[in-house]
Amino acid sequence: MAARPWSWRRAVLWGALITLVVVAQGLLVALTLSYEDARAQEHVDQVAAEVAARVKQLAGQDLQGLQALLWQEQQPQTSAPRRLNDAAELLRRTRTLLRIEFRDAKLQVLDAAESPYVSPLFRQLARGQLQLETELACAAAQRQGTQLYSRSYFVPLPDGEGLEVADLCLPLMRAGVLQSHLVATLSLRHLLEEAVTQDLARGHELSFVEGDGTRLARTGLARGAGIYLAERLVDLPGLTLQLKVDATTGRPKLIPNLATALVLGLSLSLFALLLLLARDGRRRAVAESALAESLAFRHAMENSLITGLRARTMAGSISYVNPAFCAMVGFKAEELLGRGARPDLPDDTPPYWPPEFVDEYRRRHADRSARWKADNSPGGQDPRQGFETVFMRRNGERFPVLIFEAPLLDAQGQQTGWMSAVLDVSDQRRMEERSRQQQERLQATARLATVGEMASLLSHELNQPLAAIASYATASVNLLAQESADPQAPDLVRQAVLRIAEQAERAGRVIKSVHDFVRRREQAREDIGVDLLFEAVLPLVRLQARKSGTRIELDLPQPSPRVRCDRTMVEQVLLNLSRNAIQAMEDRTAPALRVLTLRAAVVDASWVSISVLDRGPGIPPEVGRQLYTPFFTTRAEGMGLGLSLCRTVVEQHGGAMDYFNREAPGGTEFRFSLPNAGHASKAAPARTPGESTP
C-alpha cells in the first residue's frame, strides 16, 4: 500500500527539524566553548600587557630616584655621609633596589648602601667576583652618555637561595669628562612582585624568562596550568626582559555549558513548534479576514482617488473604471464597461474618444503590445512613462489628459490587459497659459526698466570721458592762442587732439559696455596686466588729482600680475573708485597728506586683489550699511550708481568687493578680486615710486 503524500512529507519535515536542532545545538556548544576559550586567552593577554606596563613604570620611578641622587652627587657641598643617607632613604622607599654604589671613574667602589629589606647581597661572594656585567654596562653607558642596565646575573644568598639581579649604571659627566659612576642593583623578583597585585597573583603565575625558557624570577600564589599563556617583552635601556604569564585555570568545562545549550535549544524548539501549530490552526481564518479587508481597502482607496483608473483587456474592452474616471468623462460605469476599440464594430468605440481621433487611437492601441515587448527588452524605455492625449466629455468638451499605463499580469506573470492612470490636466494647462502671459508682461516691464537703467548709467559713466574731452579741448584752445609765442604749441595741440580722439573712442566703448552690461550678456574677456589697467585710468585720475593737490602712488608686484576681465568695465570700476577716493580727501584731509594709492597683489593661483586706498575720514557705519544700494549717495551732485555698478561688475567676473576703514594712517581701502590669468609670481611686492602731482 502506497504511503499517503502527507505521511512522507511530514516525515521529511520532522527529519529536517531534528537535523536542524542537532546541528544548532552542536554549533551552539562549540561556539560557547570557543568563546570561553577566547575570553580566557584575552584575559591572560591583558594581564601580561598590564604587568609589563607596570614593570616599566616601576623601573622608570627607580630611575628618577637615582637621577635625583646623581644630581645631589654633582653638588659641591655634598659629603660622603650625606650621600649615603640619601641612598639609604631611597632604598627604604623602594623594595626593588637592593644596593646603591658610588664608584669613581675607574669603577672602584667608594661607598655603598644596602637595602634594609634583604640581607647584604655580596656576603656569600665578594662584589669583585660579580661585576663583569656591571663593568660592561658602565662602559656602554659611558660611550653612549646615558644610563644603561646590565644583563641579569645570579647572586647567591647565605640561606641557600639566591636572587637574579641586574645593575643600572649612571655615569656622571662634567664638560664631557667622566667623573664617577652611580651603580644600583635591581632585583628582578622584587620588581615583578611590586608590579603584580594580589588579585593577579591568585589567578596567574608570572615570571621573567630567558629566550630558552630558563626562569629568572617568578611570583604568584599557584602554579600555572600551562594552557593559557601570554608573553610580553619589557624593553629597558640596555636590557630586554621577557615576561611570561601562565593562568592557573584550565580548559572550560563542557557539562555546564552543554546543559545550558540543551535547555535553551529545546525551549526554543518547543516554542517554535507551538507557534507553528497555532499559526496552522488560524491560517484559514486569518487569510479569509485579510482577503476581505484587502478587498474593502482596495475599493475604498479606488473610490477615494481623484485620479481616474481604467482597466482594459488585451482586445481593448474596458473591464474596470473607478468613480473618478466616470466623473472626469461624464459617463456612468455601465455605459463604459465592455466598450472597446475593435475597428469592425464602430458602435463599440469608447464614448469619450473624440470622433476626429478615433482612427489614431485605434492604431495606438494596436501597437501597444509591440511597444510593451520593445520597452521590456534590454535598453527599452519604461512602459510606465506617461503620454498626453485628448478625451471628450459627455457635453462634447475636449480636454487634455495625461495617461500612465502599465501591464496587468496574472499570478503566472502573463499579461492579461492594461491598467491606466488618467489625470485631467486642463486646469494645469490653463495655469500655464496664464503664467506665460504674465511672463510676457513682466518681460515687457523689465525692458522698460532696462531702458531707464541704461539711460541713468550712460549719463553717469559718460561724464568722465566727456569731462576729459572738454579739458583737452580747452587746453587746445589755450595752446593755439599761444602758438606764436610757444614753438612747441603745435605738438602739444596734436597730443591734446589725440587724447580727445582716445576719450571719444573710450566714450563709445563705455556706451557699448554699459549696453552689454544692462542686457546681461557675456562680455568680451581678455588677459591683461594690471599695470596696463592702471595706465589706462591714470590720465583721467591725474586730471582730478591736480585740482585737489593729490599725489598718486602705485603699489605693484614685479612682474605685474595678469587678470582675465572685460577691460573697459574694470577700467570704469578703477576710475569710479579713484574719483570717490580723491573727492573723499578734498575737504577733510590736509593737502600734504592727500595720497591716492593703487595697489595690486596676487592672492593665490586663482585670484588677484586690486585695492584703491585714500587718506580720507573713513566711512561711518550707518553709511557703510547702504553703500552699495542703488541711488544712495552722500553728495548732492551724485547719482548713487557708481559703487553699485562697480560691485555688480566685479561679481559678474566671479570676484568680490568690500571696503575697510584703515586705522593708520587713516582713510578707506576699497578692495576687489579678479580671476588670475597669468599665474604671476608670488614674489613680495616691490614699492613703485609714486607719482606726485602738484
XYZ file of C-alpha atoms in Angstrom:
694
model
C 0.000 0.000 0.000
C 1.489 3.320 -1.082
C 2.051 5.927 1.609
C -0.164 8.928 1.520
C 1.503 12.122 0.349
C 1.113 13.898 3.683
C 2.850 10.994 5.533
C 6.163 11.137 3.738
C 6.019 14.934 3.608
C 5.564 15.086 7.366
C 8.415 12.579 7.883
C 10.709 14.725 5.763
C 9.743 17.832 7.726
C 10.296 16.135 11.071
C 13.624 14.720 9.939
C 14.742 18.156 8.750
C 13.616 19.685 12.052
C 15.562 17.146 14.135
C 18.644 17.585 11.964
C 18.490 21.355 12.314
C 18.073 21.100 16.094
C 21.055 18.771 16.416
C 23.221 20.934 14.187
C 22.131 24.072 16.006
C 22.855 22.559 19.426
C 26.255 21.326 18.311
C 27.179 24.703 16.873
C 25.919 26.454 19.997
C 28.071 24.267 22.259
C 31.114 24.661 20.033
C 30.673 28.404 19.829
C 30.202 28.651 23.594
C 33.390 26.697 24.300
C 35.292 28.710 21.696
C 34.005 31.941 23.183
C 35.027 30.947 26.720
C 38.444 29.859 25.482
C 38.946 33.139 23.628
C 37.865 35.144 26.689
C 40.336 33.304 28.915
C 43.200 33.855 26.463
C 42.244 37.509 26.009
C 42.272 37.981 29.785
C 45.762 36.491 30.041
C 46.986 38.765 27.238
C 45.510 41.766 29.033
C 47.196 40.755 32.320
C 50.542 40.426 30.537
C 50.161 43.869 28.982
C 49.215 45.459 32.328
C 52.092 43.856 34.239
C 54.603 44.777 31.510
C 53.444 48.388 31.642
C 53.654 48.367 35.446
C 57.211 46.950 35.345
C 58.305 49.744 33.000
C 56.595 52.290 35.255
C 58.379 50.994 38.372
C 61.714 50.916 36.558
C 61.113 54.479 35.461
C 60.361 55.559 39.046
C 63.559 53.919 40.281
C 65.498 55.639 37.522
C 64.049 59.026 38.527
C 65.100 58.460 42.149
C 68.612 57.513 41.088
C 68.858 60.529 38.797
C 67.890 62.753 41.717
C 70.597 61.069 43.800
C 73.073 61.600 40.958
C 72.113 65.263 40.822
C 72.858 65.583 44.554
C 76.227 63.955 43.900
C 77.070 66.755 41.463
C 76.643 69.443 44.129
C 79.962 70.536 45.656
C 78.571 70.692 49.215
C 77.531 67.007 49.168
C 79.588 64.929 51.631
C 80.024 61.177 51.852
C 77.743 60.765 54.920
C 75.017 62.808 53.295
C 75.042 60.861 50.055
C 74.916 57.592 51.989
C 71.950 58.885 53.967
C 70.197 59.891 50.722
C 70.916 56.477 49.218
C 69.589 54.699 52.320
C 66.437 56.795 52.203
C 65.892 55.845 48.545
C 66.403 52.149 49.398
C 63.796 52.419 52.151
C 61.282 53.905 49.716
C 61.571 51.149 47.107
C 61.866 47.394 47.586
C 63.103 46.761 44.052
C 66.543 48.351 44.654
C 68.858 46.181 46.785
C 72.147 48.101 46.711
C 73.453 51.526 45.611
C 77.178 52.018 44.974
C 79.180 55.191 44.472
C 82.160 54.430 42.215
C 84.943 56.512 40.809
C 85.836 56.884 37.132
C 87.717 53.555 37.244
C 84.702 51.745 38.710
C 86.296 51.394 42.126
C 83.642 51.276 44.888
C 83.863 54.336 47.100
C 80.691 53.929 49.203
C 77.745 51.526 49.171
C 74.309 51.419 50.782
C 72.340 48.169 51.311
C 68.553 47.633 51.306
C 67.067 47.107 54.803
C 64.604 44.503 53.457
C 67.066 41.759 52.458
C 70.400 40.512 53.752
C 73.509 42.030 52.171
C 73.932 40.793 48.633
C 77.614 40.095 48.366
C 78.212 38.309 51.661
C 78.404 34.857 50.031
C 80.510 36.012 47.093
C 82.584 39.176 47.007
C 81.472 42.053 44.825
C 84.611 41.815 42.771
C 83.636 38.336 41.602
C 80.231 39.501 40.276
C 80.880 42.741 38.485
C 81.689 41.680 34.955
C 78.208 42.576 33.713
C 78.410 45.819 35.702
C 81.655 46.851 34.027
C 80.247 46.080 30.570
C 77.124 48.130 31.257
C 79.119 51.098 32.604
C 81.448 51.017 29.617
C 78.480 51.086 27.256
C 76.808 53.836 29.297
C 79.996 55.931 29.137
C 80.179 55.540 25.337
C 76.510 56.442 24.834
C 76.396 59.122 27.517
C 73.268 57.707 29.170
C 72.182 55.261 31.853
C 72.051 51.557 30.940
C 71.052 48.286 32.591
C 73.428 45.348 32.624
C 72.486 41.813 31.751
C 70.927 39.932 34.636
C 73.082 37.640 36.788
C 72.524 35.375 39.764
C 73.690 36.344 43.279
C 73.729 33.544 45.902
C 72.492 34.309 49.423
C 73.625 32.798 52.728
C 70.381 30.842 53.273
C 70.985 28.677 50.213
C 68.766 30.727 47.927
C 69.657 33.488 45.576
C 68.356 36.366 43.502
C 68.509 37.239 39.835
C 69.603 40.875 39.698
C 70.625 43.499 37.148
C 72.782 46.585 37.637
C 71.809 50.067 36.457
C 74.847 52.219 35.737
C 74.543 56.035 35.651
C 77.781 57.818 34.602
C 78.472 61.306 35.981
C 79.922 63.561 33.269
C 81.246 67.112 33.624
C 82.208 69.015 30.471
C 82.410 65.725 28.579
C 84.803 64.173 31.131
C 83.800 61.139 33.191
C 83.878 61.921 36.920
C 82.234 58.971 38.642
C 79.552 56.295 38.451
C 76.368 55.536 40.335
C 75.509 51.825 40.233
C 72.201 50.444 41.544
C 71.417 46.729 41.832
C 67.848 45.833 40.915
C 66.090 42.609 41.991
C 64.022 41.072 39.191
C 61.879 39.109 41.650
C 61.054 42.163 43.769
C 60.378 44.174 40.624
C 57.910 41.526 39.473
C 56.261 41.268 42.895
C 55.805 45.039 43.091
C 54.201 45.082 39.625
C 51.647 42.334 40.379
C 48.550 42.885 42.517
C 47.135 40.291 44.883
C 44.204 39.553 42.553
C 46.511 38.834 39.646
C 48.860 36.754 41.813
C 45.998 34.473 42.936
C 44.991 33.523 39.382
C 48.261 33.668 37.475
C 51.895 32.645 37.649
C 54.153 35.434 36.375
C 57.850 35.109 35.680
C 60.796 36.596 33.851
C 62.323 34.042 31.491
C 65.205 33.899 29.060
C 64.898 33.074 25.394
C 65.467 29.351 26.014
C 62.745 29.256 28.669
C 65.025 29.461 31.737
C 63.149 31.151 34.561
C 64.907 34.121 36.122
C 62.268 35.203 38.644
C 58.652 34.303 39.407
C 55.706 35.342 41.536
C 52.188 34.068 42.075
C 50.363 32.037 44.691
C 49.876 28.964 42.467
C 51.496 27.231 39.548
C 50.164 27.909 36.077
C 48.209 25.263 34.200
C 50.191 25.809 31.009
C 47.075 26.257 28.843
C 46.561 29.987 28.614
C 49.940 31.629 28.152
C 50.979 35.123 27.183
C 54.414 36.659 26.734
C 55.485 40.275 26.554
C 58.858 41.933 26.079
C 59.788 44.634 28.593
C 62.337 46.924 26.995
C 64.599 48.758 29.448
C 67.701 50.761 28.474
C 70.285 48.088 27.674
C 68.134 45.214 28.989
C 65.196 43.336 27.486
C 63.143 41.172 29.848
C 60.713 38.533 28.623
C 57.581 38.449 30.805
C 55.608 35.212 30.804
C 52.080 34.932 32.230
C 50.578 31.479 32.865
C 46.945 31.288 34.035
C 46.050 28.764 36.728
C 42.691 27.967 35.091
C 42.218 25.039 32.717
C 40.006 24.488 29.706
C 36.290 25.494 30.002
C 34.146 22.720 31.438
C 31.805 21.064 28.979
C 28.984 19.931 31.273
C 27.617 23.285 32.493
C 27.759 24.848 29.035
C 26.266 21.770 27.366
C 23.317 21.700 29.767
C 22.627 25.373 29.201
C 22.804 24.942 25.459
C 20.459 21.939 25.516
C 17.873 23.670 27.674
C 17.971 26.769 25.535
C 17.770 24.790 22.317
C 14.903 22.571 23.500
C 12.967 25.563 24.787
C 13.312 27.415 21.509
C 12.363 24.312 19.543
C 9.223 23.678 21.611
C 8.214 27.322 21.388
C 8.684 27.273 17.604
C 6.553 24.112 17.326
C 3.766 25.668 19.375
C 3.831 28.752 17.166
C 3.617 26.593 14.066
C 0.622 24.680 15.430
C -1.172 27.856 16.470
C -0.476 29.516 13.148
C -1.626 26.431 11.251
C -4.949 26.497 13.123
C -5.571 30.195 12.472
C -4.217 30.370 8.946
C -7.541 29.888 7.220
C -9.397 32.444 9.358
C -6.611 34.994 9.073
C -6.378 34.535 5.299
C -10.114 34.988 4.847
C -10.181 38.051 7.071
C -7.144 39.539 5.317
C -8.712 38.931 1.925
C -11.949 40.637 2.938
C -10.079 43.595 4.427
C -7.884 43.837 1.361
C -10.853 43.937 -0.972
C -12.613 46.523 1.179
C -9.473 48.634 1.411
C -8.904 48.452 -2.341
C -12.439 49.552 -3.097
C -12.250 52.373 -0.570
C -8.902 53.525 -1.961
C -10.075 53.402 -5.553
C -13.259 55.285 -4.740
C -11.376 57.987 -2.826
C -8.844 58.663 -5.580
C -9.101 61.834 -7.641
C -7.027 60.105 -10.325
C -9.024 58.205 -12.892
C -8.334 54.459 -13.147
C -9.219 52.390 -16.210
C -8.500 48.711 -16.909
C -8.735 47.186 -20.388
C -8.296 43.710 -21.766
C -5.781 42.794 -24.425
C -8.542 43.257 -27.009
C -9.190 46.780 -25.779
C -12.504 46.270 -23.959
C -12.946 48.295 -20.763
C -13.111 45.948 -17.763
C -12.972 48.439 -14.885
C -13.328 52.166 -14.217
C -13.352 53.963 -10.876
C -15.714 56.795 -9.863
C -13.051 59.451 -10.539
C -12.761 58.371 -14.171
C -16.548 58.414 -14.583
C -16.741 61.925 -13.112
C -13.927 63.035 -15.415
C -15.585 61.974 -18.672
C -19.216 62.390 -17.511
C -20.351 58.812 -18.303
C -21.577 56.141 -15.905
C -19.643 52.913 -15.379
C -22.436 50.886 -17.082
C -22.011 52.986 -20.219
C -18.259 52.325 -20.356
C -17.762 48.687 -19.324
C -17.413 46.365 -22.286
C -16.735 49.139 -24.789
C -13.598 48.538 -26.838
C -11.562 49.597 -29.825
C -12.433 46.966 -32.414
C -12.396 48.536 -35.914
C -15.078 46.130 -37.195
C -17.567 47.415 -34.596
C -17.889 51.190 -34.932
C -20.520 51.334 -32.200
C -18.080 49.676 -29.811
C -15.867 52.811 -29.686
C -15.484 54.328 -26.161
C -17.792 57.358 -25.943
C -15.030 59.609 -24.513
C -12.950 59.343 -27.688
C -13.258 62.438 -29.876
C -14.538 61.370 -33.323
C -11.635 63.071 -35.103
C -9.078 60.959 -33.149
C -10.787 57.544 -33.271
C -8.595 56.105 -36.040
C -5.407 57.343 -34.389
C -6.397 55.885 -31.003
C -7.182 52.510 -32.591
C -3.776 52.375 -34.232
C -2.103 53.325 -30.975
C -3.877 50.520 -29.106
C -2.939 48.015 -31.829
C 0.726 48.952 -31.464
C 0.688 48.795 -27.662
C 1.620 45.097 -27.376
C 4.565 45.558 -29.714
C 5.722 48.577 -27.732
C 5.411 46.630 -24.470
C 7.761 43.942 -25.776
C 10.222 46.537 -27.050
C 10.150 48.508 -23.801
C 10.877 45.386 -21.745
C 13.829 44.390 -23.899
C 17.339 45.427 -22.735
C 17.717 49.170 -23.260
C 13.973 49.738 -23.753
C 12.036 52.664 -22.286
C 9.996 52.487 -19.109
C 6.477 51.265 -20.119
C 5.009 53.397 -17.331
C 6.181 56.583 -18.993
C 3.249 58.919 -19.362
C 1.852 60.366 -22.566
C -0.631 63.145 -23.203
C -3.792 62.829 -25.272
C -7.276 64.334 -25.598
C -10.579 62.967 -24.231
C -14.127 64.227 -24.701
C -16.752 64.814 -22.018
C -20.418 63.904 -22.405
C -21.202 67.517 -23.392
C -18.642 67.358 -26.227
C -15.940 69.395 -24.469
C -12.416 68.320 -25.364
C -9.878 68.331 -22.535
C -6.229 67.212 -22.256
C -5.339 64.220 -20.099
C -2.055 62.639 -19.020
C -2.093 58.811 -19.077
C 0.270 56.408 -17.336
C -0.188 52.813 -18.487
C 1.219 49.595 -17.061
C 0.530 45.982 -17.978
C -1.828 43.828 -15.906
C -0.209 40.493 -15.031
C -1.822 37.365 -13.584
C -0.337 35.042 -10.946
C 1.752 33.266 -13.584
C 3.229 36.535 -14.881
C 1.222 36.512 -18.096
C -0.173 39.833 -19.344
C -3.962 39.979 -19.318
C -4.546 43.641 -20.099
C -3.617 47.233 -19.326
C -4.143 49.442 -16.275
C -4.231 53.174 -16.914
C -4.000 56.104 -14.507
C -5.640 59.170 -16.090
C -5.007 62.751 -14.918
C -7.090 65.713 -16.059
C -4.517 68.416 -16.840
C -6.912 71.020 -18.242
C -6.555 73.234 -15.141
C -2.781 72.899 -15.323
C -2.757 73.928 -18.984
C -4.879 76.988 -18.187
C -2.475 77.959 -15.396
C 0.488 77.502 -17.718
C -1.134 79.762 -20.294
C -1.794 82.415 -17.649
C 1.780 82.095 -16.419
C 3.067 82.512 -19.969
C 1.018 85.656 -20.466
C 2.144 87.028 -17.120
C 5.763 86.293 -18.013
C 5.407 88.189 -21.258
C 4.009 91.197 -19.392
C 6.867 91.027 -16.864
C 9.405 90.885 -19.675
C 7.872 93.943 -21.288
C 8.018 95.776 -17.953
C 11.610 94.666 -17.439
C 12.556 96.013 -20.863
C 11.091 99.399 -19.932
C 13.020 99.377 -16.646
C 16.187 98.439 -18.517
C 15.797 101.433 -20.803
C 15.638 103.694 -17.747
C 18.625 101.990 -16.122
C 20.632 102.276 -19.334
C 19.913 105.981 -19.577
C 20.958 106.525 -15.945
C 24.161 104.510 -16.327
C 25.109 106.239 -19.587
C 24.598 109.666 -18.094
C 26.701 108.707 -15.084
C 29.547 106.949 -16.895
C 29.881 109.351 -19.849
C 30.541 112.318 -17.550
C 34.156 111.204 -17.104
C 35.269 110.847 -20.761
C 33.219 113.934 -21.759
C 34.843 115.938 -18.980
C 38.234 114.775 -20.230
C 37.343 115.767 -23.798
C 36.270 119.226 -22.583
C 39.512 119.614 -20.603
C 41.678 118.628 -23.576
C 39.651 120.898 -25.916
C 40.108 123.880 -23.559
C 43.806 123.127 -23.337
C 43.992 123.002 -27.166
C 42.306 126.426 -27.493
C 44.735 127.875 -24.962
C 47.693 126.354 -26.770
C 46.503 127.689 -30.159
C 46.313 131.167 -28.627
C 49.945 130.788 -27.566
C 51.081 129.267 -30.871
C 53.102 132.305 -31.871
C 54.828 132.587 -28.512
C 55.451 128.888 -27.881
C 57.123 126.867 -30.694
C 56.037 123.584 -29.027
C 52.376 124.527 -29.071
C 51.537 122.627 -32.337
C 52.944 119.406 -30.894
C 51.042 119.869 -27.666
C 47.849 120.619 -29.611
C 48.399 117.458 -31.666
C 48.764 115.430 -28.444
C 45.639 117.015 -26.993
C 43.662 116.211 -30.169
C 44.884 112.605 -29.973
C 43.740 112.497 -26.339
C 40.351 113.846 -27.412
C 40.090 111.062 -30.016
C 41.057 108.474 -27.411
C 38.452 109.742 -24.958
C 35.803 109.818 -27.693
C 36.643 106.201 -28.513
C 36.520 105.467 -24.781
C 33.071 107.043 -24.570
C 31.955 104.743 -27.392
C 33.329 101.750 -25.525
C 31.550 102.896 -22.369
C 28.250 103.083 -24.240
C 28.770 99.597 -25.699
C 29.933 98.076 -22.420
C 27.105 99.620 -20.413
C 24.655 98.452 -23.074
C 26.051 94.920 -22.844
C 26.080 95.189 -19.069
C 22.377 96.136 -18.942
C 21.479 93.296 -21.331
C 23.406 90.870 -19.040
C 25.204 89.288 -21.980
C 28.532 87.508 -21.740
C 31.048 90.297 -22.190
C 34.325 90.165 -24.059
C 37.037 88.942 -21.686
C 40.752 89.255 -22.303
C 44.012 88.597 -20.441
C 45.620 91.884 -19.474
C 48.229 93.064 -16.999
C 47.085 95.110 -14.003
C 49.757 97.708 -14.835
C 48.018 98.373 -18.182
C 44.683 98.836 -16.399
C 46.325 101.377 -14.089
C 47.997 103.182 -17.007
C 44.671 103.421 -18.837
C 42.917 105.264 -15.991
C 45.864 107.327 -14.721
C 45.459 110.194 -17.244
C 41.853 110.779 -16.143
C 42.705 110.322 -12.480
C 45.539 112.859 -12.756
C 43.158 115.494 -14.100
C 41.110 115.402 -10.905
C 44.156 114.834 -8.681
C 45.830 118.050 -9.915
C 42.784 120.106 -8.961
C 42.860 118.874 -5.344
C 46.631 118.554 -4.962
C 46.504 114.763 -4.501
C 49.555 112.588 -5.009
C 49.178 109.243 -6.762
C 51.174 106.191 -5.724
C 51.325 102.782 -7.387
C 51.999 99.587 -5.432
C 52.558 96.724 -7.882
C 54.405 93.397 -7.549
C 57.097 92.619 -10.091
C 56.241 91.207 -12.543
C 52.784 92.683 -12.753
C 50.001 90.091 -12.360
C 47.610 89.433 -15.237
C 43.846 89.146 -14.899
C 41.076 87.935 -17.171
C 38.360 90.578 -17.421
C 36.308 92.956 -19.523
C 38.895 95.707 -19.783
C 36.500 98.608 -20.301
C 34.222 97.721 -17.381
C 37.138 97.127 -14.983
C 38.650 100.486 -16.023
C 35.294 102.057 -15.136
C 35.493 100.396 -11.717
C 39.017 101.738 -11.115
C 38.014 105.183 -12.333
C 34.912 105.350 -10.120
C 36.796 104.209 -7.021
C 39.693 106.623 -7.705
C 37.335 109.597 -8.191
C 35.486 108.728 -4.995
C 38.791 108.449 -3.095
C 40.011 111.861 -4.354
C 36.685 113.511 -3.519
C 36.775 111.980 -0.007
C 40.105 113.769 0.698
C 39.299 117.181 -0.829
C 37.697 118.856 2.194
C 38.749 116.766 5.220
C 42.415 115.942 4.581
C 45.334 118.341 4.682
C 46.896 118.889 1.217
C 50.221 117.411 2.319
C 48.527 114.167 3.369
C 46.353 113.647 0.293
C 47.676 110.397 -1.205
C 45.807 108.071 -3.530
C 47.300 104.555 -3.711
C 46.526 101.995 -6.409
C 47.673 98.566 -5.243
C 47.633 95.035 -6.679
C 48.611 91.731 -5.067
C 48.435 88.066 -6.022
C 46.191 86.311 -3.520
C 46.773 82.794 -4.860
C 46.997 80.977 -8.184
C 43.355 81.811 -8.946
C 42.775 85.386 -7.778
C 44.391 88.830 -7.929
C 43.438 91.530 -5.425
C 43.220 95.197 -6.538
C 42.855 97.994 -3.959
C 42.189 101.731 -4.076
C 43.299 103.472 -0.855
C 42.777 107.032 0.326
C 43.593 109.006 3.484
C 40.160 110.494 3.975
C 37.984 110.453 7.096
C 36.695 106.918 6.505
C 33.137 105.648 6.070
C 30.706 105.803 9.028
C 28.884 102.537 9.862
C 25.462 103.971 9.040
C 26.699 104.948 5.573
C 28.504 101.644 5.083
C 25.271 99.683 5.509
C 23.795 101.401 2.428
C 26.984 101.945 0.476
C 26.111 99.597 -2.415
C 22.407 100.446 -2.551
C 21.489 101.892 -5.991
C 20.764 105.646 -5.984
C 22.138 106.081 -2.459
C 24.717 108.889 -2.266
C 26.132 111.313 0.300
C 26.957 114.007 -2.280
C 24.395 116.451 -3.556
C 25.616 116.126 -7.151
C 25.973 112.316 -7.064
C 23.538 109.796 -8.552
C 24.383 106.855 -6.259
C 25.093 104.401 -9.099
C 28.913 104.239 -9.070
C 29.565 101.762 -6.231
C 26.515 99.677 -7.120
C 27.799 99.395 -10.689
C 31.348 98.599 -9.503
C 30.194 95.793 -7.248
C 27.964 94.306 -9.951
C 30.810 94.344 -12.493
C 33.178 92.615 -10.043
C 30.593 89.956 -9.177
C 29.973 89.325 -12.896
C 33.665 88.439 -13.100
C 33.236 85.966 -10.233
C 35.051 88.142 -7.694
C 34.040 90.018 -4.553
C 34.276 93.623 -3.447
C 34.396 95.204 0.019
C 35.758 98.197 1.894
C 37.839 98.620 5.065
C 38.435 101.679 7.251
C 42.155 101.943 7.999
C 43.337 102.938 11.464
C 46.810 104.098 10.448
C 47.448 106.311 8.554
C 43.644 106.586 8.262
C 41.341 106.556 5.315
C 39.455 103.833 3.439
C 40.512 100.882 1.294
C 38.208 99.531 -1.430
C 39.378 96.064 -2.442
C 38.066 93.751 -5.155
C 39.285 90.490 -6.691
C 39.562 89.345 -10.322
C 40.483 85.954 -11.848
C 44.231 85.407 -12.170
C 45.015 84.775 -15.845
C 48.792 84.666 -15.874
C 49.524 82.875 -12.561
C 52.004 85.592 -11.732
C 54.949 85.011 -9.454
C 54.188 85.340 -5.740
C 57.272 87.391 -5.016
C 56.990 90.077 -2.358
C 55.550 93.272 -3.837
C 58.040 95.947 -4.640
C 57.051 99.542 -3.939
C 56.980 101.508 -7.171
C 57.979 105.092 -6.642
C 54.789 107.099 -6.544
C 53.955 109.934 -8.880
C 53.480 113.327 -7.334
C 51.025 115.801 -8.773
C 51.357 119.350 -7.575
